[in-house]
Coordinates of C-alpha atoms in Angstrom, one line a residue:
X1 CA 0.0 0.0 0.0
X2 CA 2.6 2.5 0.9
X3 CA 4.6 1.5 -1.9
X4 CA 1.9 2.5 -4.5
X5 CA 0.8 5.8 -2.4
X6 CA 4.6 6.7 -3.1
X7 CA 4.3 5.9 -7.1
X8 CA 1.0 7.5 -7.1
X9 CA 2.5 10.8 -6.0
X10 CA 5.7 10.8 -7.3
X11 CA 3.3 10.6 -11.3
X12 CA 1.5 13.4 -9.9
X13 CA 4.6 15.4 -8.8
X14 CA 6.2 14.3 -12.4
X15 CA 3.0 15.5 -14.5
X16 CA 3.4 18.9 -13.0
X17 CA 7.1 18.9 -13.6
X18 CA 6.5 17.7 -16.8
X19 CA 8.1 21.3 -18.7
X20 CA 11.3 20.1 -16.9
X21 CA 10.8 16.4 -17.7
X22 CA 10.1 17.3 -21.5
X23 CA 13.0 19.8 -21.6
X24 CA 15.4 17.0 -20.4
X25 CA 14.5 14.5 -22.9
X26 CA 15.3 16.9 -25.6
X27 CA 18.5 17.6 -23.6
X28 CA 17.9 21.5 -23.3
X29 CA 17.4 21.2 -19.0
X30 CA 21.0 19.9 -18.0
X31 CA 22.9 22.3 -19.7
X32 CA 20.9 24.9 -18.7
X33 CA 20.4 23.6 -15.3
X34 CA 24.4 23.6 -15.1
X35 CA 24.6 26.9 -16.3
X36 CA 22.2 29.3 -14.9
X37 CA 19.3 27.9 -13.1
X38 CA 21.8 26.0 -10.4
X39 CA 23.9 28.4 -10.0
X40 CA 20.9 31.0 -9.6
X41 CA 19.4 28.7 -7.2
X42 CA 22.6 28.0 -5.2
X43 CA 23.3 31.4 -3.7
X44 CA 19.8 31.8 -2.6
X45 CA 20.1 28.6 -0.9
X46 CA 23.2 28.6 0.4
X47 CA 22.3 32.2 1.9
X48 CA 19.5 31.0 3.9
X49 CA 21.0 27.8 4.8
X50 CA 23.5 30.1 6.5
X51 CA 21.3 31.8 8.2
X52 CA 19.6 28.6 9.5
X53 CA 22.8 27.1 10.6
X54 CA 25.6 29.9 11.5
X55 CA 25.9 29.1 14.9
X56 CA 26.2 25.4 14.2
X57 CA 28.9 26.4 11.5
X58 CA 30.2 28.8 13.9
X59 CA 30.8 25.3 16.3
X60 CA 31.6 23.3 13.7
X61 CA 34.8 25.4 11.9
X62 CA 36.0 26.8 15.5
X63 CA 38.6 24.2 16.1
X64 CA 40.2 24.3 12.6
X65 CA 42.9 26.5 13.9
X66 CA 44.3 23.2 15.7
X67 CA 44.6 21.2 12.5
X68 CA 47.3 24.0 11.5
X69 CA 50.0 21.7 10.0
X70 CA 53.5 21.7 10.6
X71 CA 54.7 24.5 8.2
X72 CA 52.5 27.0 10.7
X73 CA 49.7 27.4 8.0
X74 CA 46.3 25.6 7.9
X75 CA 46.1 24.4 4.0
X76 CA 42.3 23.7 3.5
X77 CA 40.6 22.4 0.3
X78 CA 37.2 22.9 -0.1
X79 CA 34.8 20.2 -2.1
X80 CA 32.3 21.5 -4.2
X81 CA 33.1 25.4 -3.0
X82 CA 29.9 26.7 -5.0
X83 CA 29.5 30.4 -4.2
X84 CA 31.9 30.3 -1.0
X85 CA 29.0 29.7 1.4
X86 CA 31.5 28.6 4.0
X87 CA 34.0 31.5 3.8
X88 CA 32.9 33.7 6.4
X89 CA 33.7 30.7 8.8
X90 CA 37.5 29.8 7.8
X91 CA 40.4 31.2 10.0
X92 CA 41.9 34.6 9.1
X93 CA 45.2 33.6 6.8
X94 CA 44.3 30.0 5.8
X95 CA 45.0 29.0 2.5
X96 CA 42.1 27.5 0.7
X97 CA 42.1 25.8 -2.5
X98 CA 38.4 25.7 -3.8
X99 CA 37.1 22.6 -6.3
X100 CA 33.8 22.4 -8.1
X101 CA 32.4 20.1 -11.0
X102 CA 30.8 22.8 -11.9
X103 CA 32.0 26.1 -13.3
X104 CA 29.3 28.2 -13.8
X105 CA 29.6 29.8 -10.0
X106 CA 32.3 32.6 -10.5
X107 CA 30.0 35.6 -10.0
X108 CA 28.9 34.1 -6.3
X109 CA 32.3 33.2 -5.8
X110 CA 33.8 36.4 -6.9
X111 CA 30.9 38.2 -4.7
X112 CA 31.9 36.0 -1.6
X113 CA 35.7 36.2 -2.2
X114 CA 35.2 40.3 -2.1
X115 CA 33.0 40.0 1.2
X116 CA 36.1 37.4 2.9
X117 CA 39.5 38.8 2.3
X118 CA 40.8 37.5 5.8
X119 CA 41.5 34.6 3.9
X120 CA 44.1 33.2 0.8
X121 CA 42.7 31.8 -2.2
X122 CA 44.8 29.6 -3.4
X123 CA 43.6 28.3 -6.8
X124 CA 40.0 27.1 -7.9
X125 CA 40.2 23.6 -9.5
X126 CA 37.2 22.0 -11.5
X127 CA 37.0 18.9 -10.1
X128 CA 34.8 15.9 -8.9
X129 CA 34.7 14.8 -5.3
X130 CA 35.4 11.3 -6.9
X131 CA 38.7 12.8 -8.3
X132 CA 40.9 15.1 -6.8
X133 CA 44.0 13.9 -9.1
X134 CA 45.4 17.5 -9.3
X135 CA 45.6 17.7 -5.3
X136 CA 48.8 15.6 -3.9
X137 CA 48.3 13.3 -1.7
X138 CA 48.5 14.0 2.5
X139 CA 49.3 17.9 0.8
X140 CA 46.4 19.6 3.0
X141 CA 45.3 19.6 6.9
X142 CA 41.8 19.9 6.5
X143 CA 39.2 19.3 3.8
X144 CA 35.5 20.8 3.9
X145 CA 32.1 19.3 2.0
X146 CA 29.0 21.1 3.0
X147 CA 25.6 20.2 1.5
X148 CA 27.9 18.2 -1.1
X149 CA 27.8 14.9 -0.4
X150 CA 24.2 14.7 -1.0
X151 CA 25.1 14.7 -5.1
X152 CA 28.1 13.4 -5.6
X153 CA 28.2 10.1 -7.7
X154 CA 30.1 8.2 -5.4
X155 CA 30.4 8.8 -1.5
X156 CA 32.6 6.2 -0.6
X157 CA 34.7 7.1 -3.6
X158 CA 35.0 11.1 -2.1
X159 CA 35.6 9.7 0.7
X160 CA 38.6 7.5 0.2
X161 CA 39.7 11.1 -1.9
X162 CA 39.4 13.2 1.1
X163 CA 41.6 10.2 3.0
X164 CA 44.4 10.7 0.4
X165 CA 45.0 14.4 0.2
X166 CA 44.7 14.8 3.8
X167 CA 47.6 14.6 5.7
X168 CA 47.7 12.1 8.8
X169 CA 46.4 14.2 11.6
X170 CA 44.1 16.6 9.4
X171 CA 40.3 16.5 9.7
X172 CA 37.4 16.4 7.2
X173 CA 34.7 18.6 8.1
X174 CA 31.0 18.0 6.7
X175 CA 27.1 19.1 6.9
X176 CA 24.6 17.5 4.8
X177 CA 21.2 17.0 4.5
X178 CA 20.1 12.9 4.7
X179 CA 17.1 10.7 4.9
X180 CA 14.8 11.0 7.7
X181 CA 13.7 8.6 9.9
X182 CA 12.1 5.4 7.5
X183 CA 9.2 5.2 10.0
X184 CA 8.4 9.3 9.1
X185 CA 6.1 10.9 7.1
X186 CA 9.1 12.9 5.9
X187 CA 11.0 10.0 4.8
X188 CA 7.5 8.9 2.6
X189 CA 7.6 12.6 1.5
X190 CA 11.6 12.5 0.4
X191 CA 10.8 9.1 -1.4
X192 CA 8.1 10.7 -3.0
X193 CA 9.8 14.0 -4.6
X194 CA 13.1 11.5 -4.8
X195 CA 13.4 11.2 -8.9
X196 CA 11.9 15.1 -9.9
X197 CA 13.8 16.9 -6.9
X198 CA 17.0 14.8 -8.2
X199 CA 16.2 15.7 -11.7
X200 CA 15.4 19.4 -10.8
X201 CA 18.4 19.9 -8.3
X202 CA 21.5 18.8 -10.6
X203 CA 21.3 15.2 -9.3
X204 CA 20.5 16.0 -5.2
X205 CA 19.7 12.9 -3.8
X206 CA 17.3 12.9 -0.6
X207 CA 17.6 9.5 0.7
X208 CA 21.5 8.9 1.4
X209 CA 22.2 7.6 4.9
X210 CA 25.8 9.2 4.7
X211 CA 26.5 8.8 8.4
X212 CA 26.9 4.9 7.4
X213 CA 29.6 5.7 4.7
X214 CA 31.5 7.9 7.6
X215 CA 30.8 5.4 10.3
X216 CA 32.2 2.9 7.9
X217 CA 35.3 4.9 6.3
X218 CA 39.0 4.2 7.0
X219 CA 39.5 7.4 9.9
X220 CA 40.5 7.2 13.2
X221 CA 38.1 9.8 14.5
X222 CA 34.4 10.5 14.0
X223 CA 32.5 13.3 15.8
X224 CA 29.0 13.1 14.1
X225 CA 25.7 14.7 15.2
X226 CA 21.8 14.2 13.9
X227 CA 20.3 18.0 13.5
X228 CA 17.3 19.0 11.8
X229 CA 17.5 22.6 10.3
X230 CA 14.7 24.7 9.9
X231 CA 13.8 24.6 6.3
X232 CA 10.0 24.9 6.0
X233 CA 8.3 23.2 3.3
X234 CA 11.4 21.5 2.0
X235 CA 12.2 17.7 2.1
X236 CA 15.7 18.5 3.6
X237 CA 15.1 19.2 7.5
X238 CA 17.4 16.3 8.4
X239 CA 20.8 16.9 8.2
X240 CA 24.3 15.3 9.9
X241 CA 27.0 17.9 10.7
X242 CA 30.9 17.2 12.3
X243 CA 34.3 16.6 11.5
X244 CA 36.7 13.4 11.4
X245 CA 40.5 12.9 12.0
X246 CA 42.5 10.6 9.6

């Protein structure tokens, strides 16, 4: 029963998102999507999102100072640095090198690099999460995916990335949004907007338990916490937030 209540409502849900539906099969929505609707939709995101969680971000980032490395600078690489949400947060004189599949951010970026020059920008890489080949390995002390890991391809395979360029001793630090409980209504509702919201959102995936691929990654240190963040209306109230050591 539950199982054709979900299909019932994700057809309904797909008929009125059927411009977007359409537009993809003629291979018009991606490319657009890439280019100016993602990117458009990003920053307004990312700017409430901040609001909603600045003092948790304010928790989370306050102890990056002690992953400083040995050369007296804290070397950070950011995964999938969009419009430089996460700037504001980052120690005055750490040296960030930004990555993104995706391209199309640079106004956002520019506009957040302006608003943060207590930091150094390094160099901005286009890159997957999945491959981080231009990044030496153990060459940074920290590494930082927020709302990220959610759309990856592979989470494991970031994962075992963000192992290799960190340096033994440096920390990962993450916040995501996940699946909600499976006995919920919200975890019905996230199945049911699952294949238009992943279609709409550049491949945002609701349903990922990504504790489990942390819990069950190769680092010696996990501090993980369940939060929900007050996003009204939205499918994405559940989130995990903390750091790990390698």
């Amino acid at each position: 029963m539950m199982e054709a209540s979900i299909l019932f409502f994700r057809a309904c849900l797909a008929l009125l998102a059927m411009p977007i539906y359409l537009l993809s099969f003629l291979g018009i929505w991606e490319p657009f999507c890439k280019k100016v609707f993602f990117p458009f939709f990003l920053e307004k995101l990312s700017a409430i999102h901040n609001r909603k969680t600045k003092k948790q971000k304010q928790e989370l980032f306050r102890n990056l100072p002690d992953f400083t490395g040995p050369s007296g600078e804290l070397k950070l690489l950011e995964i999938g640095t969009g419009c430089g949400a996460n700037f504001e947060f980052y120690p005055p004189g750490c040296k960030v090198t930004c990555t993104d599949i995706n391209p199309n951010f640079q106004q956002g970026l520019s506009r957040s690099m302006n608003q943060n020059q207590h930091i150094h920008y390094e160099r901005f890489l286009i890159a997957s999460g999945e491959d981080l080949h231009q990044v030496p390995s153990g060459s940074v002390d920290a590494v930082v995916c927020t709302l990220v890991l959610c759309s990856v391809q592979s989470v494991n395979s970031t994962l075992k990335e963000v192992l290799r360029v960190l340096r033994p001793g440096g920390a990962f630090y993450f916040l995501d949004h996940v699946a909600a409980d499976h006995s919920s209504w919200r975890y019905f509702w996230q199945q049911v907007c699952y294949p238009t919201w992943k279609l709409v959102f550049a491949g945002c995936c609701l349903t990922r338990e990504i504790w489990k691929n942390l819990e069950q990654a190769n680092f010696s240190e996990l501090k993980l916490q369940h939060i929900s963040v007050p996003l009204p209306w939205t499918p994405i109230k559940p989130h995990i937030i903390g750091y790990a050591v390698k």
